[in-house]
Tab-separated table of C-alpha atoms in Angstrom:
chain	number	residue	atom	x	y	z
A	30	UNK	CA	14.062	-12.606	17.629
A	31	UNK	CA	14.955	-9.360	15.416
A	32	UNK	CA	18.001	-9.365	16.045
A	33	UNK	CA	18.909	-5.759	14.480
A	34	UNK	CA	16.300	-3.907	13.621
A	35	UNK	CA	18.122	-1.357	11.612
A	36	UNK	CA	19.584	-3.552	9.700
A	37	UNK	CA	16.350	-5.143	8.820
A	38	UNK	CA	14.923	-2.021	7.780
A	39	UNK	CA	18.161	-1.404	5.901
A	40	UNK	CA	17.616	-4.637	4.445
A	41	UNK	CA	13.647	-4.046	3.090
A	42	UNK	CA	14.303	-0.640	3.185
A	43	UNK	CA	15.257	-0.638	-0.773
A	44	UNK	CA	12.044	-2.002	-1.628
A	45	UNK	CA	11.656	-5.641	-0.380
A	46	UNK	CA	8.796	-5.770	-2.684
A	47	UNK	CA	5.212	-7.493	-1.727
A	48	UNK	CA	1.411	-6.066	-1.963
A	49	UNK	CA	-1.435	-6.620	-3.830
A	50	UNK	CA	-2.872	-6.868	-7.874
A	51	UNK	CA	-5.655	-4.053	-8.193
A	52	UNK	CA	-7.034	-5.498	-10.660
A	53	UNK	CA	-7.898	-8.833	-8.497
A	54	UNK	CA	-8.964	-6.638	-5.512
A	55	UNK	CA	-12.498	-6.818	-5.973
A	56	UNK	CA	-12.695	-10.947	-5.816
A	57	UNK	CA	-9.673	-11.356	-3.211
A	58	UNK	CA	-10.507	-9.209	-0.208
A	59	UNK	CA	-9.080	-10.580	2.797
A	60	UNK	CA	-10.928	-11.102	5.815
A	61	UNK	CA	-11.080	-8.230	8.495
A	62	UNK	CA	-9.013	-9.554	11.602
A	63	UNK	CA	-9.722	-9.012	15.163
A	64	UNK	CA	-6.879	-6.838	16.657
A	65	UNK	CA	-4.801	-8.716	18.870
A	66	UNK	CA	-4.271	-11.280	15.571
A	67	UNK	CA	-1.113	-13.103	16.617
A	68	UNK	CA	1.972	-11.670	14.682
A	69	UNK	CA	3.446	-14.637	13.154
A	70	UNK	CA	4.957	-15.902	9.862
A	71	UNK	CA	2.299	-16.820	7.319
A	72	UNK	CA	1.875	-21.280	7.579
A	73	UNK	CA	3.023	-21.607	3.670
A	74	UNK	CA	5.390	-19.640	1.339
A	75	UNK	CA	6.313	-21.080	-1.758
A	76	UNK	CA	9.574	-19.326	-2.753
A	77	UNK	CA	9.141	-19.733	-6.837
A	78	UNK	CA	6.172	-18.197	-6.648
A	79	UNK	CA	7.605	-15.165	-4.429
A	80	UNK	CA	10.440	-14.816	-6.495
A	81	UNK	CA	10.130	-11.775	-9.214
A	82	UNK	CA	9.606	-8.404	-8.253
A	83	UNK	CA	7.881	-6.417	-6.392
A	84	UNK	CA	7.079	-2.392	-5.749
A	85	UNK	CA	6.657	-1.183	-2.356
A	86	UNK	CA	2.997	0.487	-1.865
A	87	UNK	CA	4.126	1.740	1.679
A	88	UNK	CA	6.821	0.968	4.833
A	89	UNK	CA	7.444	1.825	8.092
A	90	UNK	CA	10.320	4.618	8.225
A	91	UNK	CA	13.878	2.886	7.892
A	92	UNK	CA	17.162	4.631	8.678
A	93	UNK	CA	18.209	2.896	5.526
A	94	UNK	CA	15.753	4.018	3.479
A	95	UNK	CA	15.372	7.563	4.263
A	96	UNK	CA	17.036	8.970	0.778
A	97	UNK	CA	14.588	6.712	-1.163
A	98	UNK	CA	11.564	8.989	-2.287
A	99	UNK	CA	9.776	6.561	-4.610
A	100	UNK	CA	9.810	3.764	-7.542
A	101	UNK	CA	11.301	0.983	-4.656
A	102	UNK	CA	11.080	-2.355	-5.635
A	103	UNK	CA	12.287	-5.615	-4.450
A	104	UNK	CA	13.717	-8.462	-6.906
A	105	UNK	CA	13.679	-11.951	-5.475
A	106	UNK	CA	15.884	-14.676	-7.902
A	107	UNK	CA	16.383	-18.477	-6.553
A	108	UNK	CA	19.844	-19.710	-6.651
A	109	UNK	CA	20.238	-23.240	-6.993
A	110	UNK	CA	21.521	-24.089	-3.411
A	111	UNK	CA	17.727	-22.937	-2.302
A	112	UNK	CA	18.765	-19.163	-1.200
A	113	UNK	CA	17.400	-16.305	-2.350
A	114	UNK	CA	19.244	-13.285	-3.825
A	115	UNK	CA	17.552	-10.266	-2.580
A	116	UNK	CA	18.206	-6.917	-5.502
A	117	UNK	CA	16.385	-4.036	-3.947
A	118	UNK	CA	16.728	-0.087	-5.534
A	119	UNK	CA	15.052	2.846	-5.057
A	120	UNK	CA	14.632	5.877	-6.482
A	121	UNK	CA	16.716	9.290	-4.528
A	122	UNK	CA	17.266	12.893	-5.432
A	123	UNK	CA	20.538	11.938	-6.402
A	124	UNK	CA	19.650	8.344	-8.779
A	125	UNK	CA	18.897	5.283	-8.581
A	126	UNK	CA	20.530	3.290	-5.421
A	127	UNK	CA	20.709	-0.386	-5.786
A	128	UNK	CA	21.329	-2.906	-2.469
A	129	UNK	CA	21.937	-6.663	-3.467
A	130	UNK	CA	22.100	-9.422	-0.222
A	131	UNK	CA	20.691	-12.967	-0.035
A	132	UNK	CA	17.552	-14.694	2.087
A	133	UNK	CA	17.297	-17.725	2.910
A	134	UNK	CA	14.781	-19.977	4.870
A	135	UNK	CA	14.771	-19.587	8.786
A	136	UNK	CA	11.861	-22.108	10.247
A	137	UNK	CA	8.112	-23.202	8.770
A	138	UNK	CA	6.123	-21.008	6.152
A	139	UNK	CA	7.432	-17.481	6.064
A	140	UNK	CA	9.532	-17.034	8.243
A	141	UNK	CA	13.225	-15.819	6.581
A	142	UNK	CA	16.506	-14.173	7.372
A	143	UNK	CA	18.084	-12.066	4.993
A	144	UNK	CA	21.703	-10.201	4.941
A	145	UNK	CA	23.104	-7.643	3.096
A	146	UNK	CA	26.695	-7.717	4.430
A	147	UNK	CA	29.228	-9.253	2.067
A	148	UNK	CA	29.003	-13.583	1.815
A	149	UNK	CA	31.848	-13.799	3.259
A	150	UNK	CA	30.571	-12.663	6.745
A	151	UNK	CA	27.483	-14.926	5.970
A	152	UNK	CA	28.491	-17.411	9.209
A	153	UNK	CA	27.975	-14.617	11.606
A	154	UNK	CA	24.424	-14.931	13.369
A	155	UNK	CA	24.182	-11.275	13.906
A	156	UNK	CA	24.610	-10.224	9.615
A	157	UNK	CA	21.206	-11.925	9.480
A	158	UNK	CA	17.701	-10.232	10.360
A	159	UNK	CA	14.407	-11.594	10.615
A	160	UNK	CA	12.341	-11.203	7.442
A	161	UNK	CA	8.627	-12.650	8.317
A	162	UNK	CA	5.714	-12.341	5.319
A	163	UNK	CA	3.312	-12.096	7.782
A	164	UNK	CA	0.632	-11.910	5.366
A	165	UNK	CA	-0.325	-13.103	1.650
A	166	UNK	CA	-2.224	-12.805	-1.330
A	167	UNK	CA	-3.109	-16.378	-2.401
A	168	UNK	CA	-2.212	-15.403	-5.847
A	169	UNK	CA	0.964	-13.923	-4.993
A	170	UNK	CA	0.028	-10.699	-5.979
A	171	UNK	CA	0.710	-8.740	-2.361
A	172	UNK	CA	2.397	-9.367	0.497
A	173	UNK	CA	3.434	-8.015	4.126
A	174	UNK	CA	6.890	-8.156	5.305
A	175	UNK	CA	7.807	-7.641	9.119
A	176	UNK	CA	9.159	-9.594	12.204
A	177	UNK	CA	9.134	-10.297	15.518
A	178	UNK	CA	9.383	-6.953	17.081
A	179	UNK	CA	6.312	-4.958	14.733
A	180	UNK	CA	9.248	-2.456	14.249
A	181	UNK	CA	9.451	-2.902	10.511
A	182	UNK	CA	7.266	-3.381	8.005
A	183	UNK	CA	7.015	-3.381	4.085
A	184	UNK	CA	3.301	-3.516	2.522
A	185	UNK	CA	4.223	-5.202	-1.090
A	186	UNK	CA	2.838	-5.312	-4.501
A	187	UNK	CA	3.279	-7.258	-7.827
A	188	UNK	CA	1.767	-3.822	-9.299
A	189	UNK	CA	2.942	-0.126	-8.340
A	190	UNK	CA	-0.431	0.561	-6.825
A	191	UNK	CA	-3.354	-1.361	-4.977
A	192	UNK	CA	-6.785	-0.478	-5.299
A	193	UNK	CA	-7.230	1.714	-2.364
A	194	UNK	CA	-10.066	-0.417	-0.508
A	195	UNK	CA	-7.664	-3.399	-0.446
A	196	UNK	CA	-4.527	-1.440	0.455
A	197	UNK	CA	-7.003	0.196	3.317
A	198	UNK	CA	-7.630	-3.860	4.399
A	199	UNK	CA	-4.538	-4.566	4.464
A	200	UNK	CA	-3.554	-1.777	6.813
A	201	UNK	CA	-5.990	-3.235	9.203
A	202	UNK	CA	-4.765	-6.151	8.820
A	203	UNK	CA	-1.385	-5.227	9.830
A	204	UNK	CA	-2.584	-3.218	12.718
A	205	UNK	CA	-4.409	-6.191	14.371
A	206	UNK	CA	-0.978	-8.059	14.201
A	207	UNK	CA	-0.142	-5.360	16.536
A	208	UNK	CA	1.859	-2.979	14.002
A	209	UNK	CA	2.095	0.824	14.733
A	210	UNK	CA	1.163	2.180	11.476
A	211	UNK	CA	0.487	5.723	12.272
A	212	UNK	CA	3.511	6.992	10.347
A	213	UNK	CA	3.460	4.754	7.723
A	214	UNK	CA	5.267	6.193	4.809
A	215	UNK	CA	2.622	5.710	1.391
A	216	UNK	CA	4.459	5.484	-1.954
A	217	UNK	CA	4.181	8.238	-4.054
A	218	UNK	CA	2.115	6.237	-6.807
A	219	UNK	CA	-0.520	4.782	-3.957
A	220	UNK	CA	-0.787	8.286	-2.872
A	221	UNK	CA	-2.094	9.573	-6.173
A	222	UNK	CA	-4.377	7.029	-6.803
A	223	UNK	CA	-6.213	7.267	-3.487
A	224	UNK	CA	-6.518	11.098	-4.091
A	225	UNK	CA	-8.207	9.994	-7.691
A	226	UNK	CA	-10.339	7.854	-6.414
């Protein structure tokens, strides 16, 4: 059902935001999951307490994210007709780049669309990609973002780093959904703290 990957990636690729607190890591470990985990929108997503921002910890590579280098964050702020606007930014070697577009529901639980191309062009099916949290923290602390095809994927955080034993779950996680994760691009900050610890 992705129905433009790029544009997805384009799309998360400024830092659609979700991963976990470190502080909460040692209480909230997920469950290992057998690989071969269905890949699938997570049941329930309660969009007020999504909303707020969130730092990427690590991605797939994106075409549209390829300047960003670090500090990428996602900012998710409910409008009152039940949409989403999406503000994502990320740091280059050039500034600060800034992307804003809108989400909105798209079936049960997690599953979403998002678009970044002007409102106007909103009624067009193909301005809207798939935008699945595939996986959550209970508290709302981390997420997953993907879709359908396992081309894309954001690991999120409410925090700039996750303790490195829960970031390492969550990985594995992602791999038994069936994501390739073998060039998965690590945020600066995540980096660092594995290295120190």
């Amino acid at each position: 059902m992705l129905r433009c990957p790029a544009l997805l990636g384009a799309i998360l690729a400024l830092g659609l935001p979700l991963a976990a607190h470190a502080e909460a890591a040692a209480g909230a470990m997920p469950a290992a999951l057998p690989s071969g985990t269905t890949n699938a929108p997570v049941e329930a997503l309660d969009l007020e307490r999504y909303a707020g921002r969130w730092h990427e910890v690590a991605r797939l590579p994106m075409f549209f994210q390829r300047k960003c280098i670090g500090d990428t964050t996602a900012t998710y702020t409910s409008r009152a007709d039940g949409s989403i606007e999406v503000r994502n930014a990320c740091l280059t070697d050039e500034g600060v780049i800034e992307s804003t577009g809108a989400a909105r529901r798209a079936g049960d639980g997690g599953a979403l669309e998002v678009r970044f191309a002007p409102g106007w062009l909103g009624w067009l099916p193909m301005v809207w990609a798939d935008y699945w949290v595939v996986d959550l923290d209970p508290d709302y602390q981390w997420a997953v973002v993907g879709g359908p095809g396992q081309g894309a994927l954001w690991i999120l955080a409410r925090e700039t780093t996750l303790d490195p034993a829960l970031f390492e779950r969550i990985r594995q996680r992602a791999e038994a959904r069936g994501y390739r994760l073998a060039e998965l691009v690590v945020d600066p900050a995540q980096r660092d703290r594995m290295a120190a610890e």
